[in-house]
Coordinates of N, CA and C in Angstrom, one line a residue:
L1 N 112.9 98.0 72.1 CA 114.0 97.6 71.3 C 113.5 97.0 69.9
A2 N 112.5 96.2 70.0 CA 112.0 95.6 68.8 C 111.5 96.6 67.8
F3 N 111.0 97.8 68.3 CA 110.5 98.8 67.4 C 111.7 99.6 66.8
V4 N 112.7 99.9 67.5 CA 113.7 100.8 67.0 C 114.9 100.1 66.3
L5 N 115.2 98.9 66.7 CA 116.4 98.2 66.1 C 116.4 98.1 64.6
P6 N 115.2 97.9 63.9 CA 115.3 97.8 62.4 C 115.7 99.1 61.8
A7 N 115.6 100.3 62.5 CA 116.1 101.5 61.9 C 117.5 101.8 62.1
S8 N 118.2 101.1 62.9 CA 119.6 101.3 63.2 C 120.5 100.8 62.1
G9 N 121.7 101.4 61.9 CA 122.6 101.0 60.9 C 123.4 99.8 61.4
M10 N 124.2 99.2 60.5 CA 125.0 98.0 60.9 C 126.5 98.2 60.7
E11 N 126.9 98.9 59.6 CA 128.3 99.0 59.3 C 128.7 100.5 59.0
D12 N 128.0 101.4 59.5 CA 128.3 102.8 59.3 C 129.6 103.2 60.1
P13 N 130.5 103.9 59.5 CA 131.7 104.4 60.3 C 131.3 105.3 61.4
R14 N 130.2 105.9 61.3 CA 129.7 106.8 62.5 C 129.0 105.8 63.5
V15 N 129.7 105.4 64.5 CA 129.3 104.4 65.4 C 127.9 104.6 66.0
Y16 N 127.6 105.9 66.3 CA 126.3 106.2 66.9 C 125.1 105.8 66.0
L17 N 125.3 105.7 64.7 CA 124.3 105.3 63.8 C 124.1 103.7 63.8
N18 N 125.0 103.0 64.4 CA 124.8 101.6 64.6 C 124.4 101.2 66.0
S19 N 123.6 102.1 66.6 CA 123.3 102.0 68.0 C 121.8 102.4 68.3
V20 N 121.5 102.2 69.6 CA 120.2 102.6 70.0 C 120.4 103.7 71.1
Y21 N 119.7 104.8 71.0 CA 119.8 105.9 71.9 C 118.7 105.8 72.9
V22 N 119.0 106.0 74.2 CA 118.0 105.9 75.3 C 118.1 107.2 76.1
E23 N 117.0 107.8 76.3 CA 117.0 109.0 77.2 C 115.8 109.1 78.1
N24 N 116.0 109.7 79.3 CA 115.0 109.8 80.3 C 114.1 111.0 80.0
R25 N 112.8 110.7 79.8 CA 111.9 111.8 79.5 C 111.1 112.3 80.7
G26 N 111.4 111.7 81.9 CA 110.8 112.1 83.1 C 109.5 111.3 83.4
T27 N 109.1 111.3 84.7 CA 107.8 110.7 85.1 C 107.8 109.2 84.7
G28 N 108.9 108.5 84.8 CA 108.9 107.1 84.5 C 109.0 106.7 83.0
V29 N 109.1 107.7 82.1 CA 109.1 107.4 80.7 C 110.5 107.4 80.1
L30 N 110.8 106.4 79.3 CA 112.1 106.3 78.6 C 111.8 106.4 77.1
R31 N 112.7 107.1 76.4 CA 112.6 107.2 75.0 C 113.7 106.4 74.3
F32 N 113.3 105.5 73.4 CA 114.3 104.7 72.6 C 114.2 105.2 71.2
E33 N 115.4 105.4 70.6 CA 115.5 106.0 69.2 C 116.6 105.3 68.5
A34 N 116.5 105.1 67.2 CA 117.5 104.6 66.3 C 117.4 105.2 64.9
T35 N 118.5 105.4 64.2 CA 118.4 105.9 62.9 C 119.7 105.4 62.1
N36 N 119.6 105.2 60.8 CA 120.8 105.0 60.0 C 121.0 106.1 59.0
G37 N 120.2 107.2 59.2 CA 120.4 108.4 58.3 C 119.3 108.4 57.3
H38 N 118.6 107.3 57.0 CA 117.6 107.2 56.0 C 116.2 106.9 56.6
K39 N 116.2 106.2 57.7 CA 115.0 105.9 58.4 C 115.2 106.1 59.9
L40 N 114.2 106.4 60.6 CA 114.3 106.7 62.0 C 113.1 106.2 62.8
S41 N 113.3 105.6 63.9 CA 112.2 105.1 64.7 C 112.4 105.6 66.2
V42 N 111.2 106.0 66.7 CA 111.2 106.6 68.1 C 110.0 106.0 68.8
I43 N 110.2 105.5 70.1 CA 109.2 105.1 70.9 C 109.3 105.6 72.3
D44 N 108.3 106.1 72.9 CA 108.3 106.5 74.3 C 107.6 105.4 75.1
K45 N 108.3 104.9 76.1 CA 107.7 103.7 76.9 C 107.7 104.1 78.4
N46 N 106.5 104.0 79.0 CA 106.4 104.2 80.4 C 106.7 102.9 81.1
I47 N 107.9 102.9 81.8 CA 108.4 101.8 82.5 C 107.9 101.8 84.0
G48 N 107.2 102.9 84.4 CA 106.7 102.9 85.7 C 107.7 103.0 86.8
S49 N 108.9 103.4 86.5 CA 110.0 103.5 87.5 C 110.9 104.6 87.1
T50 N 111.7 105.0 88.0 CA 112.7 106.1 87.8 C 114.1 105.4 87.4
L51 N 114.7 105.9 86.3 CA 115.9 105.3 85.9 C 117.0 106.4 86.0
S52 N 118.2 106.1 86.5 CA 119.2 107.0 86.8 C 120.0 107.4 85.5
V53 N 119.2 108.1 84.6 CA 119.8 108.6 83.4 C 119.5 110.0 83.3
S54 N 120.5 110.9 83.6 CA 120.3 112.3 83.6 C 120.4 112.8 82.2
K55 N 121.1 112.1 81.3 CA 121.2 112.5 79.9 C 121.1 111.2 79.1
G56 N 121.1 111.3 77.8 CA 120.9 110.1 77.0 C 122.1 109.2 77.0
V57 N 122.0 107.9 76.7 CA 123.1 107.0 76.6 C 122.9 106.3 75.3
I58 N 124.1 105.9 74.7 CA 124.1 105.2 73.4 C 124.5 103.8 73.6
I59 N 123.6 102.8 73.2 CA 123.8 101.4 73.4 C 124.2 100.8 72.0
P60 N 125.4 100.1 71.9 CA 125.8 99.5 70.7 C 124.7 98.5 70.1
R61 N 124.6 98.5 68.8 CA 123.6 97.6 68.2 C 123.7 96.1 68.7
K62 N 125.0 95.6 68.8 CA 125.2 94.2 69.2 C 124.7 94.0 70.6
A63 N 124.9 95.0 71.5 CA 124.5 94.8 72.9 C 123.0 94.9 72.9
A64 N 122.3 95.8 72.1 CA 120.9 95.9 72.1 C 120.3 94.6 71.6
L65 N 120.9 94.0 70.6 CA 120.3 92.7 70.0 C 120.4 91.6 71.1
E66 N 121.5 91.6 71.8 CA 121.7 90.6 72.8 C 120.7 90.8 74.0
M67 N 120.4 92.0 74.3 CA 119.4 92.3 75.4 C 118.1 91.9 74.9
F68 N 117.7 92.2 73.6 CA 116.4 91.8 73.1 C 116.3 90.2 73.1
R69 N 117.3 89.5 72.8 CA 117.3 88.1 72.8 C 117.0 87.5 74.2
L70 N 117.8 88.1 75.1 CA 117.6 87.6 76.5 C 116.2 88.0 77.1
L71 N 115.7 89.2 76.7 CA 114.5 89.6 77.3 C 113.3 88.9 76.7
E72 N 113.5 88.1 75.6 CA 112.4 87.3 75.1 C 111.9 86.3 76.1
D73 N 112.8 85.9 77.0 CA 112.5 84.9 78.0 C 112.3 85.5 79.4
I74 N 111.9 86.8 79.4 CA 111.9 87.5 80.7 C 110.9 87.0 81.7
D75 N 109.8 86.3 81.1 CA 108.8 85.8 82.0 C 109.4 84.8 83.0
G76 N 110.4 84.1 82.6 CA 111.0 83.1 83.5 C 112.2 83.6 84.3
M77 N 112.5 84.9 84.3 CA 113.7 85.4 84.9 C 113.4 86.2 86.2
G78 N 112.2 86.5 86.5 CA 111.9 87.2 87.7 C 111.9 88.7 87.5
T79 N 112.3 89.5 88.5 CA 112.3 91.0 88.5 C 113.5 91.4 87.6
L80 N 113.3 92.4 86.8 CA 114.3 93.0 85.9 C 114.8 94.3 86.5
E81 N 116.1 94.5 86.6 CA 116.7 95.8 87.0 C 117.6 96.2 85.8
I82 N 117.5 97.5 85.5 CA 118.3 98.1 84.4 C 119.0 99.4 84.9
G83 N 120.2 99.6 84.5 CA 120.9 100.8 85.0 C 122.1 101.2 84.1
F84 N 122.6 102.4 84.3 CA 123.7 102.9 83.6 C 124.7 103.6 84.5
S85 N 126.0 103.4 84.2 CA 127.0 104.2 84.8 C 127.6 105.2 83.7
E86 N 128.7 105.8 84.0 CA 129.2 106.7 83.0 C 129.6 106.1 81.7
N87 N 130.1 104.9 81.7 CA 130.6 104.2 80.5 C 130.0 102.8 80.2
H88 N 129.2 102.3 81.2 CA 128.6 101.0 81.0 C 127.1 101.0 81.3
G89 N 126.5 100.0 80.8 CA 125.1 99.7 81.1 C 125.0 98.3 81.5
F90 N 123.9 98.0 82.2 CA 123.7 96.6 82.6 C 122.2 96.3 82.8
F91 N 121.8 95.1 82.7 CA 120.5 94.7 83.2 C 120.7 93.4 84.0
K92 N 119.9 93.2 85.0 CA 120.0 92.1 85.9 C 118.7 91.5 86.3
T93 N 118.7 90.2 86.3 CA 117.5 89.5 86.7 C 117.9 88.5 87.8
D94 N 116.9 87.7 88.3 CA 117.2 86.8 89.4 C 118.2 85.7 88.9
K95 N 118.3 85.5 87.6 CA 119.1 84.4 87.1 C 120.3 84.9 86.3
L96 N 120.5 86.1 85.9 CA 121.6 86.5 85.1 C 121.9 88.0 85.3
T97 N 123.1 88.4 85.0 CA 123.5 89.8 84.9 C 124.2 90.0 83.5
F98 N 123.8 91.0 82.8 CA 124.4 91.3 81.5 C 124.9 92.7 81.5
S99 N 126.2 92.9 81.2 CA 126.7 94.3 81.2 C 127.3 94.5 79.8
F100 N 127.4 95.8 79.4 CA 128.0 96.2 78.1 C 128.5 97.6 78.2
R101 N 129.4 97.9 77.3 CA 130.1 99.2 77.2 C 129.2 100.1 76.4
L102 N 129.0 101.3 76.8 CA 128.3 102.3 76.1 C 129.1 103.0 75.0
V103 N 128.5 103.5 74.0 CA 129.2 104.2 73.0 C 129.6 105.6 73.5
D104 N 130.9 106.0 73.4 CA 131.3 107.3 73.9 C 131.1 108.3 72.8
G105 N 130.3 109.3 73.0 CA 130.1 110.4 72.0 C 128.8 111.1 72.3
T106 N 128.5 112.0 71.4 CA 127.2 112.8 71.5 C 126.3 112.4 70.4
Y107 N 125.1 112.1 70.7 CA 124.1 111.6 69.7 C 123.6 112.9 69.0
P108 N 123.3 112.8 67.7 CA 122.8 113.9 66.9 C 121.4 114.3 67.3
N109 N 121.0 115.5 67.0 CA 119.7 116.0 67.4 C 118.7 115.4 66.4
Y110 N 118.2 114.2 66.7 CA 117.3 113.5 65.8 C 115.9 114.2 65.7
E111 N 115.5 115.0 66.7 CA 114.2 115.6 66.7 C 114.1 116.7 65.6
M112 N 115.3 117.2 65.1 CA 115.2 118.2 64.1 C 114.7 117.6 62.8
V113 N 114.8 116.3 62.5 CA 114.4 115.7 61.3 C 113.0 115.2 61.3
I114 N 112.3 115.2 62.5 CA 110.9 114.8 62.6 C 110.0 116.0 62.2
P115 N 109.3 115.9 61.1 CA 108.6 117.0 60.6 C 107.4 117.4 61.4
A116 N 106.8 118.6 61.2 CA 105.6 119.1 61.8 C 104.9 119.9 60.8
N117 N 103.7 120.4 61.2 CA 102.8 121.2 60.3 C 102.6 120.6 58.9
F118 N 101.9 119.4 59.0 CA 101.7 118.6 57.8 C 100.7 119.2 56.8
K119 N 100.9 119.0 55.5 CA 100.0 119.5 54.5 C 99.1 118.3 54.0
H120 N 99.5 117.1 54.2 CA 98.8 115.9 53.7 C 98.8 114.9 54.8
T121 N 97.6 114.2 55.1 CA 97.5 113.2 56.1 C 96.8 112.0 55.4
I122 N 97.4 110.8 55.4 CA 96.8 109.6 54.8 C 96.7 108.5 55.9
V123 N 95.5 108.0 56.0 CA 95.2 106.9 56.9 C 95.0 105.7 56.1
V124 N 95.7 104.6 56.4 CA 95.7 103.4 55.6 C 95.9 102.2 56.4
S125 N 95.4 101.0 55.9 CA 95.7 99.7 56.6 C 97.1 99.4 56.5
R126 N 97.8 99.2 57.6 CA 99.2 98.9 57.6 C 99.5 97.6 56.9
Q127 N 98.6 96.5 57.1 CA 98.9 95.2 56.5 C 98.7 95.3 55.0
E128 N 97.7 96.0 54.5 CA 97.5 96.1 53.1 C 98.6 96.8 52.4
L129 N 99.1 97.9 53.0 CA 100.2 98.6 52.4 C 101.5 97.7 52.5
K130 N 101.7 97.0 53.6 CA 102.9 96.2 53.7 C 102.8 95.1 52.7
D131 N 101.7 94.5 52.4 CA 101.5 93.4 51.4 C 101.9 93.9 50.0
V132 N 101.4 95.1 49.7 CA 101.7 95.7 48.4 C 103.2 96.0 48.2
V133 N 103.8 96.6 49.2 CA 105.2 96.9 49.1 C 106.0 95.6 49.1
G134 N 105.5 94.6 49.8 CA 106.2 93.3 49.7 C 106.2 92.7 48.3
R135 N 105.0 92.8 47.6 CA 104.9 92.3 46.2 C 105.8 93.1 45.3
I136 N 105.9 94.4 45.5 CA 106.8 95.2 44.7 C 108.3 94.8 44.9
S137 N 108.6 94.4 46.2 CA 110.0 94.1 46.5 C 110.5 92.8 45.7
V138 N 109.5 92.0 45.3 CA 109.8 90.8 44.6 C 110.4 91.2 43.2
L139 N 109.8 92.3 42.6 CA 110.2 92.8 41.3 C 111.4 93.7 41.4
A140 N 111.7 94.1 42.7 CA 112.8 95.1 42.9 C 113.9 94.6 43.8
P141 N 114.6 93.6 43.3 CA 115.7 93.0 44.2 C 116.9 93.8 44.4
E142 N 117.1 94.8 43.5 CA 118.3 95.7 43.7 C 118.2 96.4 45.0
K143 N 119.4 96.7 45.6 CA 119.5 97.2 46.9 C 118.8 98.5 47.1
N144 N 118.9 99.4 46.1 CA 118.4 100.8 46.3 C 117.2 101.0 45.4
A145 N 116.4 100.0 45.2 CA 115.2 100.1 44.3 C 114.2 101.2 44.9
K146 N 113.7 101.9 44.0 CA 112.7 103.0 44.3 C 111.3 102.6 43.8
M147 N 110.3 103.1 44.5 CA 108.9 102.9 44.1 C 108.2 104.3 44.2
R148 N 107.2 104.4 43.4 CA 106.4 105.7 43.4 C 105.1 105.5 44.1
M149 N 104.6 106.5 44.9 CA 103.3 106.4 45.5 C 102.6 107.7 45.2
D150 N 101.4 107.6 44.6 CA 100.5 108.7 44.3 C 99.4 108.7 45.2
F151 N 99.3 109.8 46.0 CA 98.2 109.9 47.0 C 97.2 110.8 46.5
E152 N 95.9 110.4 46.4 CA 94.9 111.2 45.9 C 93.5 110.7 46.4
G153 N 92.8 111.5 47.1 CA 91.4 111.2 47.6 C 91.4 109.9 48.4
D154 N 90.7 108.9 48.0 CA 90.5 107.7 48.8 C 91.3 106.6 48.3
R155 N 92.5 106.9 47.7 CA 93.3 105.8 47.1 C 94.8 106.2 47.1
I156 N 95.6 105.2 47.3 CA 97.0 105.3 47.0 C 97.4 104.4 45.9
M157 N 98.0 104.9 44.9 CA 98.5 104.1 43.7 C 100.0 103.9 43.9
T158 N 100.4 102.6 44.1 CA 101.8 102.3 44.2 C 102.3 101.7 42.9
S159 N 103.5 102.1 42.5 CA 104.0 101.6 41.2 C 105.5 101.5 41.2
Y160 N 106.0 100.6 40.4 CA 107.4 100.3 40.2 C 107.7 99.9 38.8
T161 N 108.7 100.4 38.2 CA 109.0 100.1 36.8 C 110.5 99.9 36.7
S162 N 110.9 98.8 36.0 CA 112.3 98.5 35.8 C 112.4 97.8 34.4
A163 N 113.3 98.3 33.6 CA 113.5 97.7 32.2 C 113.9 96.2 32.4
E164 N 114.6 95.9 33.4 CA 115.1 94.5 33.6 C 114.2 93.6 34.3
Y165 N 113.4 94.1 35.3 CA 112.6 93.2 36.2 C 111.1 93.4 36.0
G166 N 110.7 94.3 35.1 CA 109.2 94.4 34.9 C 108.6 95.6 35.6
S167 N 107.3 95.6 35.7 CA 106.6 96.7 36.4 C 105.4 96.2 37.2
S168 N 105.0 97.1 38.1 CA 103.8 96.8 38.9 C 103.1 98.0 39.2
E169 N 101.8 98.0 39.3 CA 100.9 99.1 39.7 C 99.7 98.6 40.4
Q170 N 99.6 99.0 41.7 CA 98.6 98.4 42.6 C 97.9 99.5 43.4
P171 N 96.6 99.6 43.4 CA 95.9 100.6 44.3 C 95.6 100.1 45.7
I172 N 95.5 101.0 46.6 CA 95.1 100.7 48.0 C 94.1 101.7 48.5
D173 N 93.1 101.3 49.1 CA 92.1 102.2 49.7 C 92.7 103.0 50.9
A174 N 92.4 104.3 51.0 CA 93.0 105.1 52.0 C 92.0 106.3 52.2
K175 N 92.3 107.0 53.3 CA 91.5 108.2 53.6 C 92.6 109.4 53.7
M176 N 92.4 110.4 52.9 CA 93.4 111.4 52.8 C 92.8 112.8 53.0
S177 N 93.5 113.7 53.7 CA 93.2 115.1 53.7 C 94.3 115.9 53.1
G178 N 94.0 116.9 52.4 CA 95.0 117.7 51.7 C 95.0 117.4 50.2
D179 N 95.8 118.2 49.5 CA 95.8 118.0 48.0 C 96.6 116.8 47.6
P180 N 96.3 116.3 46.4 CA 97.1 115.1 45.9 C 98.6 115.4 45.8
V181 N 99.3 114.3 46.1 CA 100.8 114.5 46.1 C 101.4 113.1 45.6
S182 N 102.5 113.2 45.0 CA 103.3 112.0 44.5 C 104.7 112.0 45.1
L183 N 105.1 110.9 45.6 CA 106.4 110.8 46.2 C 107.1 109.5 45.8
G184 N 108.5 109.5 45.9 CA 109.2 108.3 45.7 C 109.9 107.8 47.0
F185 N 109.9 106.5 47.2 CA 110.5 105.9 48.4 C 111.4 104.7 48.1
S186 N 112.3 104.5 49.0 CA 113.1 103.3 48.9 C 112.3 102.1 49.3
V187 N 112.2 101.1 48.5 CA 111.4 99.9 48.8 C 111.8 99.2 50.1
S188 N 113.1 99.0 50.3 CA 113.6 98.3 51.5 C 113.4 99.1 52.7
N189 N 113.6 100.4 52.7 CA 113.4 101.3 53.9 C 111.9 101.3 54.3
F190 N 111.0 101.4 53.3 CA 109.6 101.4 53.6 C 109.2 100.1 54.2
Q191 N 109.7 99.0 53.7 CA 109.3 97.7 54.2 C 109.8 97.6 55.7
D192 N 111.0 98.0 56.0 CA 111.5 98.0 57.4 C 110.6 98.8 58.3
I193 N 110.2 100.0 58.0 CA 109.3 100.8 58.8 C 107.9 100.2 59.0
L194 N 107.3 99.7 57.9 CA 106.0 99.1 58.0 C 106.0 97.8 58.9
G195 N 107.2 97.1 58.9 CA 107.3 95.9 59.6 C 107.3 96.0 61.1
I196 N 107.6 97.2 61.6 CA 107.7 97.3 63.1 C 106.5 97.9 63.8
F197 N 105.5 98.3 63.0 CA 104.3 98.8 63.6 C 103.3 97.6 64.0
P198 N 102.8 97.5 65.2 CA 101.8 96.5 65.5 C 100.4 96.9 65.2
Q199 N 100.1 98.1 65.0 CA 98.7 98.6 64.8 C 98.2 98.2 63.5
E200 N 96.8 98.1 63.4 CA 96.2 97.7 62.2 C 96.1 98.9 61.2
T201 N 96.1 100.1 61.8 CA 96.0 101.3 60.9 C 97.1 102.3 61.2
I202 N 97.7 102.8 60.2 CA 98.8 103.8 60.4 C 98.4 105.1 59.7
T203 N 99.1 106.2 60.1 CA 98.9 107.5 59.4 C 100.2 108.0 58.9
L204 N 100.2 108.3 57.6 CA 101.3 108.9 56.9 C 101.1 110.4 56.9
N205 N 102.0 111.2 57.5 CA 102.0 112.6 57.6 C 103.0 113.2 56.7
I206 N 102.6 114.1 55.7 CA 103.5 114.6 54.7 C 103.5 116.1 54.7
V207 N 104.7 116.7 54.6 CA 104.8 118.1 54.4 C 105.0 118.5 53.0
D208 N 106.1 118.0 52.4 CA 106.3 118.2 50.9 C 107.4 117.2 50.5
F209 N 107.7 117.3 49.2 CA 108.6 116.3 48.6 C 110.1 116.4 49.1
E210 N 110.4 117.4 49.8 CA 111.8 117.6 50.3 C 111.9 117.2 51.8
T211 N 110.8 116.9 52.4 CA 110.8 116.6 53.9 C 110.5 115.2 54.2
P212 N 111.1 114.6 55.2 CA 110.8 113.2 55.6 C 109.3 113.0 55.9
V213 N 108.8 111.8 55.6 CA 107.4 111.5 56.0 C 107.3 110.9 57.4
K214 N 106.4 111.3 58.2 CA 106.3 110.8 59.5 C 105.1 109.8 59.5
I215 N 105.4 108.6 60.0 CA 104.4 107.5 60.1 C 104.1 107.3 61.5
E216 N 102.9 107.3 61.9 CA 102.4 107.0 63.3 C 101.5 105.9 63.4
G217 N 101.6 105.1 64.5 CA 100.7 104.0 64.7 C 99.4 104.6 65.3
D218 N 98.3 103.9 65.0 CA 97.0 104.4 65.5 C 96.7 103.7 66.9
E219 N 95.8 104.3 67.6 CA 95.3 103.7 68.9 C 96.4 103.5 69.9
F220 N 97.1 104.5 70.3 CA 98.2 104.4 71.2 C 97.7 103.9 72.6
T221 N 98.6 103.1 73.3 CA 98.3 102.7 74.7 C 99.3 103.4 75.5
V222 N 100.3 102.6 76.0 CA 101.4 103.2 76.8 C 102.6 103.6 76.0
A223 N 102.5 103.5 74.7 CA 103.6 103.8 73.9 C 103.2 104.7 72.7
D224 N 104.1 105.6 72.4 CA 104.0 106.5 71.2 C 105.0 106.1 70.2
L225 N 104.6 105.7 69.0 CA 105.5 105.1 68.0 C 105.5 106.0 66.8
I226 N 106.7 106.3 66.4 CA 106.9 107.2 65.2 C 107.9 106.5 64.3
G227 N 107.6 106.4 63.0 CA 108.6 105.9 62.1 C 108.7 107.1 61.1
C228 N 110.0 107.5 60.8 CA 110.2 108.6 59.9 C 111.1 108.2 58.8
L229 N 110.6 108.4 57.5 CA 111.4 108.0 56.3 C 111.8 109.3 55.6
R230 N 113.0 109.3 55.1 CA 113.5 110.3 54.2 C 113.0 109.9 52.8
Y231 N 112.6 110.8 51.9 CA 112.3 110.5 50.6 C 113.6 110.1 49.9
E232 N 113.5 109.2 48.9 CA 114.7 108.7 48.2 C 114.7 109.2 46.8

């Protein structure tokens, strides 16, 4: 939940975009996914148990946030049980039971927007990139501020220019395969995606300027993490 919630919407009239989608991937693996139409997060988690979900269920954002808050103290709650009926979900511990109504509807085919067959691959320190984007955000307070990223060789050049707020240009060391490429990104969306990866190193996978960029965390353990950004 901590990984996918930052990608969900908050006030979109399409209720499923203000939600978290959960589906059974088999062999004890659950997939959690959320998107607001501009950013998308996916994580596969091996829970080591079978869950009675024959198809995906859509959990409202408010219910997912409350679950996350309660689960922060899970160490003191004993065994956790989670389940779903046709219209409701619940989780239960030795000390409490929390139930919520599921969103009625069909979730869009999010896998269609996750790109493949990449032409450019960039490996970079997540913290360094996050710090640079954070500094740019100070100069870019407007809601839909855009920044430019030039990928070439062993360097990413990040830049932002505004007649009102000034400009910034900062390089970052990186390892790249493929030809040089330049892209524009939403500052706030990029910050959100970078903020949810726990890994020290991330990989940016790029097809072209019309296709979302796929961001993956390095050194997976029991979870596969994908952050997907649309170009802005």
